[in-house]
Short mmCIF file of C-alpha atoms in Angstrom, two decimals:
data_model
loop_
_atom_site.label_atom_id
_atom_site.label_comp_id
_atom_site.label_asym_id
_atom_site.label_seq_id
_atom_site.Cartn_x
_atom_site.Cartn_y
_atom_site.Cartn_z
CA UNK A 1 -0.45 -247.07 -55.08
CA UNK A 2 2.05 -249.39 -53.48
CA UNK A 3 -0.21 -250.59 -50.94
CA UNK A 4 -2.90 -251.78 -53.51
CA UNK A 5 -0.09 -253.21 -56.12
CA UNK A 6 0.86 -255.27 -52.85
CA UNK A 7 -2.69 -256.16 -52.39
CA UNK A 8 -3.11 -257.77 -55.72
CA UNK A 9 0.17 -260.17 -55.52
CA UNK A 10 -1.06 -261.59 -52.23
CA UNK A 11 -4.58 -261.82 -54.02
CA UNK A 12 -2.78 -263.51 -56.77
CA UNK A 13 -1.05 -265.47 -54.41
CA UNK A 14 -4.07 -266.53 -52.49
CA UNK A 15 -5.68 -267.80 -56.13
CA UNK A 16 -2.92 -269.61 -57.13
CA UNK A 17 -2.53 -271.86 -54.04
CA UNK A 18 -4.74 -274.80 -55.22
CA UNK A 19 -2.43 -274.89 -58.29
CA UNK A 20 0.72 -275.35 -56.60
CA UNK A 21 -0.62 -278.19 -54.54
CA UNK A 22 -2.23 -280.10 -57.12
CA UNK A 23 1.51 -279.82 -59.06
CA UNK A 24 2.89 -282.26 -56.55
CA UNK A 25 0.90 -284.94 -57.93
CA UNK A 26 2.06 -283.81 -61.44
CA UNK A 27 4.47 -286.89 -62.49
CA UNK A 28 8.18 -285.55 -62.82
CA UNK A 29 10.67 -286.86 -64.87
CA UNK A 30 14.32 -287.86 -63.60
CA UNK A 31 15.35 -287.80 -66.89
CA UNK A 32 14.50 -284.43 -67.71
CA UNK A 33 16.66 -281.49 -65.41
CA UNK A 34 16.28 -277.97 -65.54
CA UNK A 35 19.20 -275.14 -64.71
CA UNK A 36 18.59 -271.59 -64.27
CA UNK A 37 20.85 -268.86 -62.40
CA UNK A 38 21.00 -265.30 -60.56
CA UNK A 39 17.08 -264.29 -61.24
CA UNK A 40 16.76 -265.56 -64.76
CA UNK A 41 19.11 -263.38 -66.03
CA UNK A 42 22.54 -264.74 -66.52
CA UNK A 43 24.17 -267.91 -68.17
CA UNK A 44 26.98 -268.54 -65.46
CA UNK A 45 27.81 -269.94 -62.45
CA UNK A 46 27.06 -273.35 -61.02
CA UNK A 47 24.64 -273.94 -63.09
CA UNK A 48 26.25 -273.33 -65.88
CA UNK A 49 28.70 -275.41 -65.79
CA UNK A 50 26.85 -278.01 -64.39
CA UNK A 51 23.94 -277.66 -67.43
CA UNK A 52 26.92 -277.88 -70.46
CA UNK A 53 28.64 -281.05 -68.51
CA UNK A 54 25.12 -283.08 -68.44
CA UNK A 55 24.37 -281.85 -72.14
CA UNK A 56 27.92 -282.89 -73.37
CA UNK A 57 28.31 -285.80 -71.49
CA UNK A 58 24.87 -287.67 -70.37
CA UNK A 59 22.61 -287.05 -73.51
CA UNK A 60 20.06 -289.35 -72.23
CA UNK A 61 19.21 -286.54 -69.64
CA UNK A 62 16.81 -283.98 -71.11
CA UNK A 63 18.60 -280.32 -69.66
CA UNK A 64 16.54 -277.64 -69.93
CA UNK A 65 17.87 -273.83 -69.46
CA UNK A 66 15.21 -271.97 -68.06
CA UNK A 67 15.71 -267.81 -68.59
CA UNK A 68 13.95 -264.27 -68.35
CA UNK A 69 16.51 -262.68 -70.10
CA UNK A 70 15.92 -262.20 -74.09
CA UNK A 71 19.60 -261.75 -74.84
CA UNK A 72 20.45 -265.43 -73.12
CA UNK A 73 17.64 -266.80 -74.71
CA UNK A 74 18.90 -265.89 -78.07
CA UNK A 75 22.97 -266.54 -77.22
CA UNK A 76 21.80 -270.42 -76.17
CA UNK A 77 19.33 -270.83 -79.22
CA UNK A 78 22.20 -269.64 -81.46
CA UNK A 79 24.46 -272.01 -80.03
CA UNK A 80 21.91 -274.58 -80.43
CA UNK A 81 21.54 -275.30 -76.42
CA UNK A 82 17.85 -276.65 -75.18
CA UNK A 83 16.63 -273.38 -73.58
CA UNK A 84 12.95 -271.32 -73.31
CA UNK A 85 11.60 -268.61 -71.26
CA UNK A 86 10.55 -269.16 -67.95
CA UNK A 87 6.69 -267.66 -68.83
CA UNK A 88 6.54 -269.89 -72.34
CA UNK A 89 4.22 -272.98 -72.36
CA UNK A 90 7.62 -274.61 -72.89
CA UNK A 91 9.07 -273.42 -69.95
CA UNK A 92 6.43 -274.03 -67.18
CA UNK A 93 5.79 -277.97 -68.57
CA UNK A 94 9.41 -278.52 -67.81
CA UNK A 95 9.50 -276.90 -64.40
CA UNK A 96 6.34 -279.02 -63.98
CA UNK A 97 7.50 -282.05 -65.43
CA UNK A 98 11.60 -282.38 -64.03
CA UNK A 99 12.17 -283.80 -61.36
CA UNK A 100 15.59 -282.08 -60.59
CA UNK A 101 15.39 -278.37 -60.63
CA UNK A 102 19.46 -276.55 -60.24
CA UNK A 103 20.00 -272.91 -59.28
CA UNK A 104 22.31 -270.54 -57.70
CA UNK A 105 20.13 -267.82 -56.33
CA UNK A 106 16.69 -267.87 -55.39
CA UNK A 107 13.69 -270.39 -57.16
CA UNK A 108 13.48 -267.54 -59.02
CA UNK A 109 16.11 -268.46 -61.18
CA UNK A 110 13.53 -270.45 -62.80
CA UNK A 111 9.60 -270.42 -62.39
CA UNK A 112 9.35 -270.45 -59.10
CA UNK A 113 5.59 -270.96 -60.11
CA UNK A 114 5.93 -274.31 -61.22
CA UNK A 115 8.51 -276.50 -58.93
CA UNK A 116 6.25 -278.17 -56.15
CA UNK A 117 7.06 -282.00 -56.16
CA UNK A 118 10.59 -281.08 -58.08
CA UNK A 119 13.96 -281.76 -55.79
CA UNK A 120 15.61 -278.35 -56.04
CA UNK A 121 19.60 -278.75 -55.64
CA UNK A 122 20.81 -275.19 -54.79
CA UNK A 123 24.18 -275.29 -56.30
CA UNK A 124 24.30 -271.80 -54.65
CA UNK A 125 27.04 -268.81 -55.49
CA UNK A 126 29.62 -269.29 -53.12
CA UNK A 127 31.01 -270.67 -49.73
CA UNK A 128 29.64 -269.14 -46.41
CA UNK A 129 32.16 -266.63 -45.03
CA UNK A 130 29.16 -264.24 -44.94
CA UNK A 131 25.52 -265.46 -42.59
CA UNK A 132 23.05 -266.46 -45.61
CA UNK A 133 19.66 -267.64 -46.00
CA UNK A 134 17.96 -268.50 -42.82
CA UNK A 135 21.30 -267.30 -40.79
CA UNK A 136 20.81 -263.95 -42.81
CA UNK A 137 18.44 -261.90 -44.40
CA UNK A 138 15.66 -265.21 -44.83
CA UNK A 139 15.67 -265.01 -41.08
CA UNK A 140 13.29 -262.01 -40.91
CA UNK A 141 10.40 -262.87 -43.68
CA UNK A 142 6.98 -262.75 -41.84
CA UNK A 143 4.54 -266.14 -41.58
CA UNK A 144 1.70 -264.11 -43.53
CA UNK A 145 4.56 -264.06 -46.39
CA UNK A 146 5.85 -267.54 -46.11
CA UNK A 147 2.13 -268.36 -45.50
CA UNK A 148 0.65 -266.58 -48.73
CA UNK A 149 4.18 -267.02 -51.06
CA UNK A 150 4.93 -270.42 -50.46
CA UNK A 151 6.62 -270.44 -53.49
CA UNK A 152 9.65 -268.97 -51.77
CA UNK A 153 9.36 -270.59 -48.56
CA UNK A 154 10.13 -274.06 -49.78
CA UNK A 155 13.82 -275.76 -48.72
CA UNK A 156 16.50 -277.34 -51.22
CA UNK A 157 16.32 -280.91 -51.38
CA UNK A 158 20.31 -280.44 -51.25
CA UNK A 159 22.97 -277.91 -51.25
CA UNK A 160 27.07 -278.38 -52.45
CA UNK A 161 30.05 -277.98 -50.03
CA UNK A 162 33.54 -277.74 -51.98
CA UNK A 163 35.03 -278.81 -48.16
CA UNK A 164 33.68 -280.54 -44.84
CA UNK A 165 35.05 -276.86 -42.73
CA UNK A 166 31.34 -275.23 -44.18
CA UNK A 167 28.82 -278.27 -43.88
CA UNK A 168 27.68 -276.82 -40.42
CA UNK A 169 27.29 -273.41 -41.35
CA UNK A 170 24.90 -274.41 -44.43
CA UNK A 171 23.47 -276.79 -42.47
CA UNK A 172 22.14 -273.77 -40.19
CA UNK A 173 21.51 -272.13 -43.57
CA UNK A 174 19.48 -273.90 -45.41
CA UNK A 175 17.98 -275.88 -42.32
CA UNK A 176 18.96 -279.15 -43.65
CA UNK A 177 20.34 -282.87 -42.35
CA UNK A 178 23.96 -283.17 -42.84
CA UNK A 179 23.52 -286.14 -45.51
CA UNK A 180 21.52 -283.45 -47.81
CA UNK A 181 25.02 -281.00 -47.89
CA UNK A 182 26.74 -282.98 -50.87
CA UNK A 183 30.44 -282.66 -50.97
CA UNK A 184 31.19 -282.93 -54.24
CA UNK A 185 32.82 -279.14 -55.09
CA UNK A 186 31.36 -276.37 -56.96
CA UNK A 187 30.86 -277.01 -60.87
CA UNK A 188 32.11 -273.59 -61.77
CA UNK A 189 35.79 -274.93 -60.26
CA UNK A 190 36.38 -277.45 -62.58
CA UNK A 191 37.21 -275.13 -65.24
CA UNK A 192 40.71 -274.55 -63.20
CA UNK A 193 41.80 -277.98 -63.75
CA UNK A 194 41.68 -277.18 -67.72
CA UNK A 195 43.74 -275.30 -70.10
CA UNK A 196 41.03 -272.43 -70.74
CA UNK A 197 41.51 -268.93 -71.11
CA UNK A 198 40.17 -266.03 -71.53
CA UNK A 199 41.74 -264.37 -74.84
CA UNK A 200 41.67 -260.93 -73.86
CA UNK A 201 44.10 -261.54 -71.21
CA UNK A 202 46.27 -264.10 -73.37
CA UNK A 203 46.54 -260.52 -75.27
CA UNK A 204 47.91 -258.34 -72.48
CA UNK A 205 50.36 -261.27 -71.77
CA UNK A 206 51.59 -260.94 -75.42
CA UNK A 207 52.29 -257.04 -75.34
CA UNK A 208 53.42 -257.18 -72.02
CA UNK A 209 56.27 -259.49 -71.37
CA UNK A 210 56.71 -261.48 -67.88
CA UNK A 211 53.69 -259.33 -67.12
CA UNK A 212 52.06 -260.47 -63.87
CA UNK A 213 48.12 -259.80 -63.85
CA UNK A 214 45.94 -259.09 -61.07
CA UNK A 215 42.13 -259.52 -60.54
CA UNK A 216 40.74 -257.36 -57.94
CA UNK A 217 37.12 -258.75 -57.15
CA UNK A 218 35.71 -257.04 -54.07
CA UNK A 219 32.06 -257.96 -52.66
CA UNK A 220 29.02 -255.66 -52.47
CA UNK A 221 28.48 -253.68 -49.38
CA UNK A 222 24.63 -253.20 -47.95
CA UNK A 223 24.62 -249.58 -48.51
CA UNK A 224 24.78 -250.17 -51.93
CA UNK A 225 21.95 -252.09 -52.06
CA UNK A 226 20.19 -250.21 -49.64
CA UNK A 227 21.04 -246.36 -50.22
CA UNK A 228 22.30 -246.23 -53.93
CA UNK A 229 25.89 -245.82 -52.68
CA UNK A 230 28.05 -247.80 -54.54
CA UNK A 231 31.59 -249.02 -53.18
CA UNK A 232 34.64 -247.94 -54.33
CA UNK A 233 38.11 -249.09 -52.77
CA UNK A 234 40.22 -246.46 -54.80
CA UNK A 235 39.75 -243.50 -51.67
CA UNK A 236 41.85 -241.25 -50.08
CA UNK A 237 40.24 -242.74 -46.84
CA UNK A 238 41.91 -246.05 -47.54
CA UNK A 239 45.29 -244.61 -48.31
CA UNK A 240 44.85 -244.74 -51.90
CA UNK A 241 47.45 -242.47 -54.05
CA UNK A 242 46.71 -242.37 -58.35
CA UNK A 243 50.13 -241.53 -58.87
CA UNK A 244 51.80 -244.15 -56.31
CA UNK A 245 49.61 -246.57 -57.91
CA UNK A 246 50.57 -246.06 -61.11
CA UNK A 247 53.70 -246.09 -60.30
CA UNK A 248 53.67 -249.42 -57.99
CA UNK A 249 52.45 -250.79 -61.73
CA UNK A 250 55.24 -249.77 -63.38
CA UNK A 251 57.81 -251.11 -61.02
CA UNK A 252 56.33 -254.46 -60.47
CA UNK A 253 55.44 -254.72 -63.98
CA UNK A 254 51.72 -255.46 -63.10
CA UNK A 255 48.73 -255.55 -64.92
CA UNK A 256 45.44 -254.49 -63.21
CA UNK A 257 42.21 -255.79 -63.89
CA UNK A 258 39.38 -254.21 -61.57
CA UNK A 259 36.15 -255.97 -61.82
CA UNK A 260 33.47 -254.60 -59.28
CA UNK A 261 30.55 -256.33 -57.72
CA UNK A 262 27.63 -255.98 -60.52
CA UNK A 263 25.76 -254.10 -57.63
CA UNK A 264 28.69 -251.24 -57.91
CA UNK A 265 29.10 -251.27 -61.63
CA UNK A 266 27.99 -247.51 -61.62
CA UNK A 267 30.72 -246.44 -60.37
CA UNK A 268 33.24 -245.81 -63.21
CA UNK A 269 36.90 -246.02 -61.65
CA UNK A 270 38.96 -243.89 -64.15
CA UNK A 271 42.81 -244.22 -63.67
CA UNK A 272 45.48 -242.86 -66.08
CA UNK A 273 47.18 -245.92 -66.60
CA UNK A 274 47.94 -248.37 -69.48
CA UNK A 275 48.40 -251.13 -66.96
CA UNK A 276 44.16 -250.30 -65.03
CA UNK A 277 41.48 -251.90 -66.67
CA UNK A 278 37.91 -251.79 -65.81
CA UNK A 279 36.08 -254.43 -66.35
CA UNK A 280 32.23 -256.20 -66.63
CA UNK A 281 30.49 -259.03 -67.17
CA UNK A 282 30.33 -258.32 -70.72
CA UNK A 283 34.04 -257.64 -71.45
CA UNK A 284 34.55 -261.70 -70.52
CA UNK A 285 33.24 -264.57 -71.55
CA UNK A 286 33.08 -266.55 -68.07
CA UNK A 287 34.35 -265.03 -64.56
CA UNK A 288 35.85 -268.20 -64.06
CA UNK A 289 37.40 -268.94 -67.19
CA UNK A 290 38.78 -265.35 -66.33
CA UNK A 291 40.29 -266.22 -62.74
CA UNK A 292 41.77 -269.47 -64.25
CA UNK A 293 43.64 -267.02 -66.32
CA UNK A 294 44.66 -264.69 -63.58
CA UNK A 295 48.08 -264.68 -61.43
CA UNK A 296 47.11 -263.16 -58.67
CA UNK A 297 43.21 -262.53 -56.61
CA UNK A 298 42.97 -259.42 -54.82
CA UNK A 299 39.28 -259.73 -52.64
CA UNK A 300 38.00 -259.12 -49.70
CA UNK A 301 34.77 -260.69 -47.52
CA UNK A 302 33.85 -262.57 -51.06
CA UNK A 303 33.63 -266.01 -51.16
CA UNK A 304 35.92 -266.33 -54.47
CA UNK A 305 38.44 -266.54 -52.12
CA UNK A 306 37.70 -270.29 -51.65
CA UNK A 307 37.27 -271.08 -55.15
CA UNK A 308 40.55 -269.46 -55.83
CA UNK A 309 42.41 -271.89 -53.58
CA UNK A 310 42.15 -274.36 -55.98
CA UNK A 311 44.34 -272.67 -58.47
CA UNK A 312 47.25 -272.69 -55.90
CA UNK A 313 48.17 -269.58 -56.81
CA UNK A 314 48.33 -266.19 -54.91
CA UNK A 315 45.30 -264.13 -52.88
CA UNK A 316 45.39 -260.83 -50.90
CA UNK A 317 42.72 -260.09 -48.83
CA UNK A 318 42.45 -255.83 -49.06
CA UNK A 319 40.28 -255.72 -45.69
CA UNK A 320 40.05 -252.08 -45.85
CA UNK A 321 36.72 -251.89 -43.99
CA UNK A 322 36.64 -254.81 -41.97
CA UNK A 323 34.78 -253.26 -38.69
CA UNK A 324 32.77 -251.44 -40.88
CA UNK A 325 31.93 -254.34 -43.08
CA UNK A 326 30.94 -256.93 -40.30
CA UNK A 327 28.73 -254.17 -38.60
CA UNK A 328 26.85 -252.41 -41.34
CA UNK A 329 26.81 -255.05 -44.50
CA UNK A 330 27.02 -258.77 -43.21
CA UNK A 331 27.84 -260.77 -40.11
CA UNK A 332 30.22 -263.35 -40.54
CA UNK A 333 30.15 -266.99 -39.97
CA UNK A 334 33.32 -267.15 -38.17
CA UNK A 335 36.41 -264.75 -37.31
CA UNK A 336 38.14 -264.57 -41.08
CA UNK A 337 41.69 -263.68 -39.29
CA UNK A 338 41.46 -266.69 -36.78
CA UNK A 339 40.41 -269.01 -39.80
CA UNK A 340 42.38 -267.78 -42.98
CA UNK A 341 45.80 -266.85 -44.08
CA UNK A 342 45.74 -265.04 -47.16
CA UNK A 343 47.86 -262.09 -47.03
CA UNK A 344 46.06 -259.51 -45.11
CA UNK A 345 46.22 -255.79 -46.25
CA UNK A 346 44.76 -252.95 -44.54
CA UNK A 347 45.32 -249.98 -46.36
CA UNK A 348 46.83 -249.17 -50.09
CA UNK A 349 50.27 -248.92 -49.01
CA UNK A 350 50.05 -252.28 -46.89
CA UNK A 351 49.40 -253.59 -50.25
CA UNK A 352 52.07 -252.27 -52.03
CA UNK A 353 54.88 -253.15 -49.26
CA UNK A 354 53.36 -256.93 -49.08
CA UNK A 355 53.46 -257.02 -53.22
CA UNK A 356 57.26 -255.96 -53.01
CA UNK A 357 58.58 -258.48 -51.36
CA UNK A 358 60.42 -260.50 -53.90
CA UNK A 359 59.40 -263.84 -52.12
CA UNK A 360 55.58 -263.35 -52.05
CA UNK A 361 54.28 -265.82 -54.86
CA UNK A 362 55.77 -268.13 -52.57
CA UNK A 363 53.67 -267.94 -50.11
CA UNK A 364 51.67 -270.83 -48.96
CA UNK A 365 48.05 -271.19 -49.02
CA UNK A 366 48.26 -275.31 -48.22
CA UNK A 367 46.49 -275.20 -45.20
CA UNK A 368 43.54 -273.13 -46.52
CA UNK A 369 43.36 -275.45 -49.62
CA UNK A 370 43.30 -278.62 -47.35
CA UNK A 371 40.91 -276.27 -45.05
CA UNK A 372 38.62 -274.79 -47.53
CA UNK A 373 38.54 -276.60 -50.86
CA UNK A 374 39.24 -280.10 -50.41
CA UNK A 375 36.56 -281.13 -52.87
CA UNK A 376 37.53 -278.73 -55.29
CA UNK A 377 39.41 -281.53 -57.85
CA UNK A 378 37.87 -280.80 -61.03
CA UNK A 379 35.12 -283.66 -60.70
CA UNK A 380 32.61 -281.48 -59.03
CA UNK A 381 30.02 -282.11 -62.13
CA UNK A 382 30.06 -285.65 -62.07
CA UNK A 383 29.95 -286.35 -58.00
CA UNK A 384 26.90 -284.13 -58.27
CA UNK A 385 25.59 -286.79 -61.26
CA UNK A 386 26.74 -289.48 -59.18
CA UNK A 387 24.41 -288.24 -56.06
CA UNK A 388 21.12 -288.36 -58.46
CA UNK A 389 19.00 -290.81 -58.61
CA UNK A 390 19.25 -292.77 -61.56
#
């Protein structure tokens, strides 16, 4: 059954082919932009931000959301926010008809149907720690699939770089000149050089006084992907205690916020504690209105870690499973302990003895800033207006 169902995409694919080229002669608008982000289903990220700084601040640019997700349709309609499904009539005349298409994932944030002729600026989901794109998993797609899905196959016009340390690496990634990797920051960033919060954490900081709260954000392992086994880093195998944790809480007065990669949201991490709190996309209102409201980022191989920098506040790396990691999941760019200087922490209890010393919020992260996030200023959104053509 799966061998015929494959059959009829490619057949689709092969009778769709004259459409896509006669697109490119399709005139396109550079005063009409369209945003979409992770598949069609989510209003966040680059894009995002990005999408609300053109619509607040250039209104002679036509933005267009583009989504497959009924519930974000409905939230930006509400809100009064140009948006339409990517299938609608709507939707495909302004993938056909804009000349600058932004996304964060794949062209399948949008209509990937629609976009030949467009310049597509991946605003992308993170900086490279981790081999991506044509360094990673792009690599190994066949020529009969790039041959009978172009739609997938085609390269950014341009990608962002929030420092000049990663402009090689997505070079290699996205196969492009160095003048095409724009360093202008990441638009989601720009929300740390404001004053907003996210009020459910404003409310922990009012029944909990001189409470200092942690965000522990780890990244998605292959295997879960792959096998259906989600990650979890609360194991015996890492060192981890219930009762010493709880207790480590108490003592440092420390509020815990665990938010796991969306690919390892089934697993539900229960822990007796008034001071542990599980958390999901839908118990926020923006991840990085969340981390702006954060003390401290616990992570590990995730690019957040970059992003954070700009905060100047504190980051421990909980490399648990490094060896594991590198092997199994994703090969790295470079060597993260030659490169970085975040306060490593191998096991639970490494954590706990690198937490207690009383001088650790003091810890300098200057070098990494200067390193990794030099263009991370809170302007991001308009260099990235600047670098269009109008």
């Amino acid at each position: 059954m799966q061998f015929f169902k494959k059959i009829l995409r490619y057949c689709g694919y092969i009778i769709f082919r004259p459409i896509w080229w006669l697109e490119y002669f399709v005139p396109r608008s550079k005063r009409i932009c369209v945003f979409g982000a992770w598949y069609g289903q989510k209003y966040s990220d680059n894009s995002k931000w990005l999408y609300e700084y053109i619509l607040q601040h250039k209104p002679e640019i036509k933005s267009i959301w583009i989504t497959k997700n009924r519930d974000v349709y409905n939230m930006l309609r509400t809100t009064g926010k140009p948006v339409y499904m990517s299938k609608s009539l709507k939707g495909i005349w302004f993938c056909l008809r804009a000349k600058y298409i932004f996304i964060t994932s794949t062209q399948n944030d949008v209509n990937k149907y629609f976009l030949n002729g467009s310049k597509q600026i991946w605003l992308w989901h993170g900086m490279p720690l981790k081999k991506i794109v044509y360094c990673g998993d792009y690599a190994n797609i066949s020529i009969f699939q790039k041959l009978f899905n172009p739609y997938e196959a085609v390269k950014p016009y341009a990608t962002i770089t929030s420092s000049d340390y990663f402009t090689s690496y997505l070079q290699a990634a996205f196969r492009l000149p160095k003048e095409r990797i724009w360093g202008t920051g990441l638009p989601r960033c720009d929300v740390f050089f404001t004053k907003m919060r996210e009020s459910f954490v404003n409310s922990i900081r009012e029944k909990i006084k001189k409470v200092k709260i942690f965000l522990y954000m780890p990244t998605f392992r292959m295997q879960s992907n792959m096998e259906g086994t989600p990650f979890s880093p609360f194991l015996k195998r890492f060192g981890f205690n219930e009762v010493e944790f709880i207790n480590f809480l108490e003592e440092q007065n420390i509020f815990f916020l665990y938010k796991p990669h969306y690919v390892d949201a089934s697993v539900k991490i229960e822990i007796n504690s008034p001071r542990f709190l599980y958390i999901n996309d839908k118990d926020f209102d923006d991840l990085y209105v969340l981390l702006n409201s954060v003390d401290v980022l616990l992570t590990d191989y995730s690019s957040v870690y970059f992003d954070f920098l700009a905060t100047n506040k504190q980051i421990f790396l909980l490399v648990f499973d490094y060896e594991e990691y590198t092997n199994n999941s994703r090969a790295h760019f470079f060597n993260m302990y030659n490169e970085m200087h975040g306060n490593f922490c191998y096991d639970w209890n490494d954590f706990y003895q690198k937490v207690s010393k009383s001088d650790f919020l003091l810890t300098s992260l200057e070098d990494d800033r200067n390193k990794f996030a030099s263009y991370l200023n809170g302007q991001s959104c308009e260099s990235i207006f600047k670098l269009l053509e109008y």
